[in-house]
Short mmCIF file of C-alpha atoms in Angstrom, two decimals:
data_model
loop_
_atom_site.label_atom_id
_atom_site.label_comp_id
_atom_site.label_asym_id
_atom_site.label_seq_id
_atom_site.Cartn_x
_atom_site.Cartn_y
_atom_site.Cartn_z
CA UNK A 27 142.65 -80.22 197.88
CA UNK A 28 139.64 -80.39 200.14
CA UNK A 29 139.48 -83.48 202.34
CA UNK A 30 136.43 -85.67 203.01
CA UNK A 31 135.69 -83.96 206.30
CA UNK A 32 135.69 -80.50 204.71
CA UNK A 33 133.41 -81.68 201.90
CA UNK A 34 130.97 -83.32 204.31
CA UNK A 35 130.57 -80.01 206.15
CA UNK A 36 129.88 -78.10 202.94
CA UNK A 37 126.16 -77.37 202.52
CA UNK A 38 124.73 -77.42 199.00
CA UNK A 39 121.52 -77.46 196.95
CA UNK A 40 121.43 -78.14 193.21
CA UNK A 41 119.53 -75.22 191.66
CA UNK A 42 119.30 -76.72 188.17
CA UNK A 43 117.29 -79.94 188.04
CA UNK A 44 114.88 -81.51 185.54
CA UNK A 45 112.15 -84.03 186.35
CA UNK A 46 109.94 -85.99 183.94
CA UNK A 47 107.98 -82.75 183.46
CA UNK A 48 110.86 -81.69 181.18
CA UNK A 49 109.21 -83.69 178.43
CA UNK A 50 111.32 -86.24 176.49
CA UNK A 51 114.39 -84.94 178.31
CA UNK A 52 114.16 -85.40 182.08
CA UNK A 53 113.80 -88.75 183.83
CA UNK A 54 112.19 -89.42 187.21
CA UNK A 55 109.25 -88.04 189.17
CA UNK A 56 109.44 -85.12 191.58
CA UNK A 57 109.40 -87.62 194.45
CA UNK A 58 112.25 -89.66 192.87
CA UNK A 59 114.42 -86.57 192.65
CA UNK A 60 113.58 -85.40 196.15
CA UNK A 61 114.52 -88.76 197.63
CA UNK A 62 117.83 -88.83 195.74
CA UNK A 63 118.74 -85.25 196.65
CA UNK A 64 118.17 -86.02 200.32
CA UNK A 65 120.19 -89.25 200.05
CA UNK A 66 123.06 -87.28 198.53
CA UNK A 67 123.05 -84.85 201.45
CA UNK A 68 121.63 -81.79 199.71
CA UNK A 69 120.38 -79.02 202.00
CA UNK A 70 117.10 -78.80 200.08
CA UNK A 71 115.46 -79.56 196.74
CA UNK A 72 114.91 -77.34 193.72
CA UNK A 73 113.33 -78.17 190.36
CA UNK A 74 113.69 -76.12 187.18
CA UNK A 75 111.84 -77.96 184.44
CA UNK A 76 112.00 -76.73 180.86
CA UNK A 77 109.47 -73.97 180.24
CA UNK A 78 106.93 -75.19 182.82
CA UNK A 79 106.22 -75.24 186.55
CA UNK A 80 104.18 -78.44 186.41
CA UNK A 81 106.06 -80.15 189.23
CA UNK A 82 106.21 -77.21 191.64
CA UNK A 83 102.90 -77.89 193.41
CA UNK A 84 103.93 -81.50 194.03
CA UNK A 85 107.35 -80.33 195.25
CA UNK A 86 105.70 -77.88 197.65
CA UNK A 87 103.18 -80.40 199.03
CA UNK A 88 105.70 -83.24 199.43
CA UNK A 89 108.08 -80.93 201.29
CA UNK A 90 105.38 -80.61 203.96
CA UNK A 91 103.78 -84.07 203.75
CA UNK A 92 104.20 -85.80 207.14
CA UNK A 93 104.06 -89.29 205.68
CA UNK A 94 106.72 -88.51 203.06
CA UNK A 95 108.88 -86.73 205.63
CA UNK A 96 108.81 -89.71 207.99
CA UNK A 97 109.72 -92.14 205.19
CA UNK A 98 112.72 -90.00 204.21
CA UNK A 99 113.86 -89.54 207.80
CA UNK A 100 113.05 -85.82 207.95
CA UNK A 101 111.79 -84.21 211.14
CA UNK A 102 110.68 -80.88 209.65
CA UNK A 103 109.59 -79.57 206.28
CA UNK A 104 112.13 -79.89 203.47
CA UNK A 105 113.56 -76.55 202.26
CA UNK A 106 112.65 -76.10 198.60
CA UNK A 107 113.11 -73.71 195.68
CA UNK A 108 110.51 -73.57 192.92
CA UNK A 109 111.73 -72.49 189.51
CA UNK A 110 111.85 -73.09 185.79
CA UNK A 111 114.43 -73.09 183.04
CA UNK A 112 112.71 -70.74 180.62
CA UNK A 113 113.30 -70.39 176.90
CA UNK A 114 114.18 -66.77 176.29
CA UNK A 115 114.86 -64.60 173.27
CA UNK A 116 115.66 -60.93 172.81
CA UNK A 117 112.80 -60.64 170.31
CA UNK A 118 109.88 -63.09 170.17
CA UNK A 119 108.88 -61.79 166.75
CA UNK A 120 112.04 -63.33 165.25
CA UNK A 121 111.23 -66.90 164.24
CA UNK A 122 114.25 -68.63 162.74
CA UNK A 123 116.23 -71.72 163.67
CA UNK A 124 119.51 -69.84 164.12
CA UNK A 125 118.28 -67.63 166.95
CA UNK A 126 115.22 -69.52 168.13
CA UNK A 127 115.92 -69.28 171.89
CA UNK A 128 118.36 -69.42 174.80
CA UNK A 129 117.94 -70.96 178.24
CA UNK A 130 117.69 -69.00 181.48
CA UNK A 131 117.10 -70.25 185.03
CA UNK A 132 114.46 -68.33 186.97
CA UNK A 133 113.59 -69.01 190.64
CA UNK A 134 110.68 -67.81 192.78
CA UNK A 135 111.91 -65.93 195.84
CA UNK A 136 108.47 -65.30 197.35
CA UNK A 137 104.75 -65.48 196.56
CA UNK A 138 104.97 -62.55 194.16
CA UNK A 139 107.83 -64.26 192.37
CA UNK A 140 105.84 -67.48 192.15
CA UNK A 141 102.93 -65.58 190.59
CA UNK A 142 105.18 -63.79 188.10
CA UNK A 143 107.02 -66.95 187.12
CA UNK A 144 103.71 -68.76 186.61
CA UNK A 145 102.57 -65.93 184.33
CA UNK A 146 105.83 -66.03 182.35
CA UNK A 147 105.54 -69.76 181.70
CA UNK A 148 101.98 -69.19 180.50
CA UNK A 149 102.95 -66.29 178.23
CA UNK A 150 105.56 -68.48 176.55
CA UNK A 151 102.88 -70.80 175.17
CA UNK A 152 100.89 -68.07 173.43
CA UNK A 153 100.66 -68.40 169.65
CA UNK A 154 102.77 -65.31 169.01
CA UNK A 155 105.51 -66.53 171.40
CA UNK A 156 105.76 -70.27 170.81
CA UNK A 157 108.34 -71.31 168.23
CA UNK A 158 109.65 -74.89 168.67
CA UNK A 159 109.50 -74.11 172.40
CA UNK A 160 107.42 -71.86 174.74
CA UNK A 161 109.52 -68.67 174.55
CA UNK A 162 109.40 -65.37 176.42
CA UNK A 163 111.00 -62.06 175.53
CA UNK A 164 113.81 -60.54 177.57
CA UNK A 165 111.75 -57.38 178.12
CA UNK A 166 108.87 -59.50 179.49
CA UNK A 167 111.18 -61.07 182.05
CA UNK A 168 112.30 -57.61 183.16
CA UNK A 169 108.69 -56.41 183.40
CA UNK A 170 107.82 -59.27 185.77
CA UNK A 171 111.10 -59.37 187.68
CA UNK A 172 109.65 -58.67 191.14
CA UNK A 173 110.22 -61.58 193.49
CA UNK A 174 112.46 -63.44 191.04
CA UNK A 175 116.03 -64.69 191.22
CA UNK A 176 117.72 -65.15 187.84
CA UNK A 177 120.90 -66.99 186.88
CA UNK A 178 122.87 -67.09 183.65
CA UNK A 179 121.65 -70.61 182.88
CA UNK A 180 123.47 -73.52 181.29
CA UNK A 181 125.77 -73.60 178.24
CA UNK A 182 122.82 -72.55 176.04
CA UNK A 183 122.17 -69.44 178.15
CA UNK A 184 122.44 -65.96 176.64
CA UNK A 185 125.70 -65.05 178.35
CA UNK A 186 127.41 -68.46 177.88
CA UNK A 187 126.45 -68.49 174.19
CA UNK A 188 127.83 -64.97 173.71
CA UNK A 189 131.13 -66.27 175.13
CA UNK A 190 131.04 -69.48 173.08
CA UNK A 191 130.24 -67.70 169.81
CA UNK A 192 132.69 -64.88 170.45
CA UNK A 193 130.15 -62.09 169.95
CA UNK A 194 131.72 -59.96 172.68
CA UNK A 195 128.30 -59.16 174.15
CA UNK A 196 128.60 -61.22 177.34
CA UNK A 197 129.73 -58.32 179.53
CA UNK A 198 126.97 -56.04 178.24
CA UNK A 199 124.37 -58.72 178.96
CA UNK A 200 125.79 -59.40 182.42
CA UNK A 201 125.66 -55.71 183.35
CA UNK A 202 122.04 -55.45 182.19
CA UNK A 203 120.99 -58.48 184.23
CA UNK A 204 122.84 -57.10 187.23
CA UNK A 205 121.13 -53.72 186.78
CA UNK A 206 117.72 -55.38 186.62
CA UNK A 207 118.12 -57.96 189.41
CA UNK A 208 120.96 -56.65 191.57
CA UNK A 209 122.04 -59.22 194.17
CA UNK A 210 119.41 -61.63 192.87
CA UNK A 211 121.45 -62.32 189.75
CA UNK A 212 124.00 -65.14 189.79
CA UNK A 213 126.34 -66.82 187.31
CA UNK A 214 126.00 -70.59 186.84
CA UNK A 215 129.17 -72.69 186.65
CA UNK A 216 128.73 -76.14 185.12
CA UNK A 217 131.24 -78.97 185.40
CA UNK A 218 130.30 -81.03 182.34
CA UNK A 219 132.78 -82.03 179.69
CA UNK A 220 131.10 -81.30 176.37
CA UNK A 221 134.08 -81.95 174.13
CA UNK A 222 132.05 -84.38 172.00
CA UNK A 223 130.08 -83.05 169.04
CA UNK A 224 127.35 -84.91 167.17
CA UNK A 225 128.24 -85.67 163.55
CA UNK A 226 124.98 -85.97 161.57
CA UNK A 227 126.72 -87.74 158.70
CA UNK A 228 128.54 -90.32 160.79
CA UNK A 229 125.66 -90.44 163.28
CA UNK A 230 127.94 -90.53 166.28
CA UNK A 231 129.68 -88.20 168.71
CA UNK A 232 133.09 -87.02 167.55
CA UNK A 233 135.70 -85.65 169.96
CA UNK A 234 136.57 -81.95 169.74
CA UNK A 235 139.98 -80.55 170.55
CA UNK A 236 138.68 -78.44 173.43
CA UNK A 237 135.83 -78.44 175.93
CA UNK A 238 133.64 -75.39 175.13
CA UNK A 239 132.32 -75.38 178.71
CA UNK A 240 135.85 -74.62 179.92
CA UNK A 241 136.05 -71.46 177.81
CA UNK A 242 132.64 -70.35 179.11
CA UNK A 243 133.46 -71.09 182.76
CA UNK A 244 136.79 -69.27 182.72
CA UNK A 245 135.20 -66.16 181.23
CA UNK A 246 132.29 -66.30 183.70
CA UNK A 247 134.71 -66.50 186.61
CA UNK A 248 136.58 -63.46 185.25
CA UNK A 249 133.36 -61.47 184.90
CA UNK A 250 132.14 -62.55 188.34
CA UNK A 251 135.26 -61.17 189.97
CA UNK A 252 135.34 -58.02 187.85
CA UNK A 253 131.71 -57.06 188.48
CA UNK A 254 131.21 -58.60 191.91
CA UNK A 255 128.57 -61.09 190.79
CA UNK A 256 128.27 -64.31 192.79
CA UNK A 257 128.70 -67.75 191.22
CA UNK A 258 126.77 -70.95 191.89
CA UNK A 259 127.86 -74.44 190.91
CA UNK A 260 125.05 -76.40 189.25
CA UNK A 261 124.69 -80.06 188.29
CA UNK A 262 122.01 -79.69 185.59
CA UNK A 263 120.65 -83.06 186.73
CA UNK A 264 118.25 -84.68 184.27
CA UNK A 265 117.87 -87.95 186.20
CA UNK A 266 118.16 -89.09 189.83
CA UNK A 267 120.78 -91.79 189.19
CA UNK A 268 123.47 -92.42 186.61
CA UNK A 269 121.91 -95.71 185.50
CA UNK A 270 118.86 -93.79 184.23
CA UNK A 271 120.93 -92.43 181.35
CA UNK A 272 119.78 -95.13 178.93
CA UNK A 273 116.13 -94.34 179.67
CA UNK A 274 116.80 -90.71 178.79
CA UNK A 275 118.48 -91.77 175.54
CA UNK A 276 115.42 -93.83 174.54
CA UNK A 277 113.19 -90.83 175.22
CA UNK A 278 115.36 -88.51 173.13
CA UNK A 279 115.57 -91.02 170.26
CA UNK A 280 111.77 -90.88 170.15
CA UNK A 281 111.69 -87.09 170.02
CA UNK A 282 112.25 -84.72 167.06
CA UNK A 283 115.68 -83.80 168.48
CA UNK A 284 116.85 -87.40 168.32
CA UNK A 285 115.50 -88.34 164.89
CA UNK A 286 119.03 -88.89 163.53
CA UNK A 287 120.25 -90.67 166.68
CA UNK A 288 121.51 -87.71 168.72
CA UNK A 289 121.51 -88.09 172.50
CA UNK A 290 123.45 -86.83 175.51
CA UNK A 291 126.80 -88.68 175.52
CA UNK A 292 127.12 -88.40 179.31
CA UNK A 293 124.74 -88.83 182.23
CA UNK A 294 123.65 -85.70 184.06
CA UNK A 295 122.54 -87.05 187.43
CA UNK A 296 122.26 -85.94 191.06
CA UNK A 297 125.63 -86.00 192.81
CA UNK A 298 126.78 -85.60 196.37
CA UNK A 299 129.17 -82.74 197.13
CA UNK A 300 132.20 -85.04 197.14
CA UNK A 301 131.17 -86.56 193.79
CA UNK A 302 130.75 -83.05 192.41
CA UNK A 303 134.17 -82.03 193.75
CA UNK A 304 135.73 -85.06 192.07
CA UNK A 305 134.09 -84.07 188.79
CA UNK A 306 135.30 -80.52 189.25
CA UNK A 307 138.91 -81.66 189.61
CA UNK A 308 138.52 -83.91 186.56
CA UNK A 309 136.78 -81.51 184.17
CA UNK A 310 137.48 -78.06 185.61
CA UNK A 311 140.82 -78.02 187.48
CA UNK A 312 141.04 -74.26 186.85
CA UNK A 313 138.32 -73.80 189.51
CA UNK A 314 140.17 -73.34 192.80
CA UNK A 315 138.94 -74.72 196.11
CA UNK A 316 137.87 -71.28 197.31
CA UNK A 317 135.69 -70.81 194.22
CA UNK A 318 134.21 -74.29 194.66
CA UNK A 319 133.33 -73.54 198.29
CA UNK A 320 131.80 -70.17 197.39
CA UNK A 321 129.88 -71.76 194.50
CA UNK A 322 128.29 -74.20 196.95
CA UNK A 323 127.67 -71.68 199.74
CA UNK A 324 125.92 -69.31 197.36
CA UNK A 325 123.38 -72.00 196.46
CA UNK A 326 122.37 -72.13 200.13
CA UNK A 327 122.20 -68.34 200.15
CA UNK A 328 119.59 -68.56 197.39
CA UNK A 329 117.75 -71.31 199.29
CA UNK A 330 117.53 -69.04 202.32
CA UNK A 331 116.15 -66.23 200.16
CA UNK A 332 113.33 -68.54 199.05
CA UNK A 333 112.58 -70.25 202.38
CA UNK A 334 109.63 -68.05 203.41
CA UNK A 335 107.47 -68.76 200.36
CA UNK A 336 104.04 -69.98 201.46
CA UNK A 337 101.29 -70.98 199.06
CA UNK A 338 97.63 -71.36 199.99
CA UNK A 339 95.72 -74.13 198.24
CA UNK A 340 92.47 -73.77 200.20
CA UNK A 341 89.35 -73.04 198.12
CA UNK A 342 88.74 -69.31 197.84
CA UNK A 343 84.97 -69.17 198.31
CA UNK A 344 82.81 -66.27 199.56
CA UNK A 345 81.91 -66.35 203.23
CA UNK A 346 78.15 -66.52 203.59
CA UNK A 347 76.34 -65.75 206.81
CA UNK A 348 73.93 -68.67 207.20
CA UNK A 349 71.25 -66.58 208.91
CA UNK A 350 71.32 -63.93 206.20
CA UNK A 351 70.98 -66.45 203.43
CA UNK A 352 67.93 -65.69 201.25
CA UNK A 353 66.67 -69.27 201.51
CA UNK A 354 66.83 -69.21 205.28
CA UNK A 355 65.10 -65.82 205.41
CA UNK A 356 62.27 -67.18 203.24
CA UNK A 357 61.87 -70.25 205.43
CA UNK A 358 61.85 -68.11 208.57
CA UNK A 359 59.18 -65.83 207.12
CA UNK A 360 56.96 -68.80 206.19
CA UNK A 361 57.25 -70.17 209.75
CA UNK A 362 56.19 -66.83 211.23
CA UNK A 363 53.19 -66.62 208.86
CA UNK A 364 52.15 -70.15 209.80
CA UNK A 365 52.31 -69.30 213.49
CA UNK A 366 50.17 -66.21 212.95
CA UNK A 367 47.62 -68.27 211.03
#
């Protein structure tokens, strides 16, 4: 068991976080989440809203805003990671409810990555791609992979779902992602207990015998060791604080997904490292302390990969030499003619 002192020294950034830009799903503004992450001792702030990058500009500007920094007790710019949890499918031409999409977390490592990720989120909303969600094809992600860091995503990710459904394709997928992204591919470990399943008839959550997330995590840890792929522990926070859970439920009840009453049975909120460790021991005791430490350290490794990103928001206008301007030349010529007259 890790003691309080050891946990306090452990640096961490949550690389899976949803703001209110994850429509009818995430709660809290970018600023709300940044404040809470800093309060909880996170090394930096990352947002990965569903299918969009709408909050990234605000994240970037706030991380450098002197007024905001002073109010949050920061003395230098806040380290950030800009990303998105994209909806991905192996074939965008397939439009059916059974295989409509999976989730995948994509992070911008540099300016090229930011550009490519922005393009991918835009492509997903094209008429021939959009189906219940803004989807992209797997081949399109690979085509625009430069400057991107990719992780296996949450329980609805391609690899986790292959494990959950027992298709046997998880290792094949992992090897392809590793071939495409090399050391910029990571496996996400989530600590949630999802042993409750929504019963549409009873209109309530019914307990399952096992926690499907456990099966997924154990297999991911096996594959990580076998193929030397690094793991990261993610919180999948959809709200800054636990008490915001009811607000999220109201939002979901007013969305198509919640038309029969479905909602998240548990709160997915921003936790400190010691809170996360407590949850790990409660829901995932098979994760040893060494794996927990590595899963935290690797999040900071990703943060350091993204730290040099620098965006320019100044107007890009042509530089005009005032003296060579046609108007000025005409005025100058008129003055000379007047003097001659």
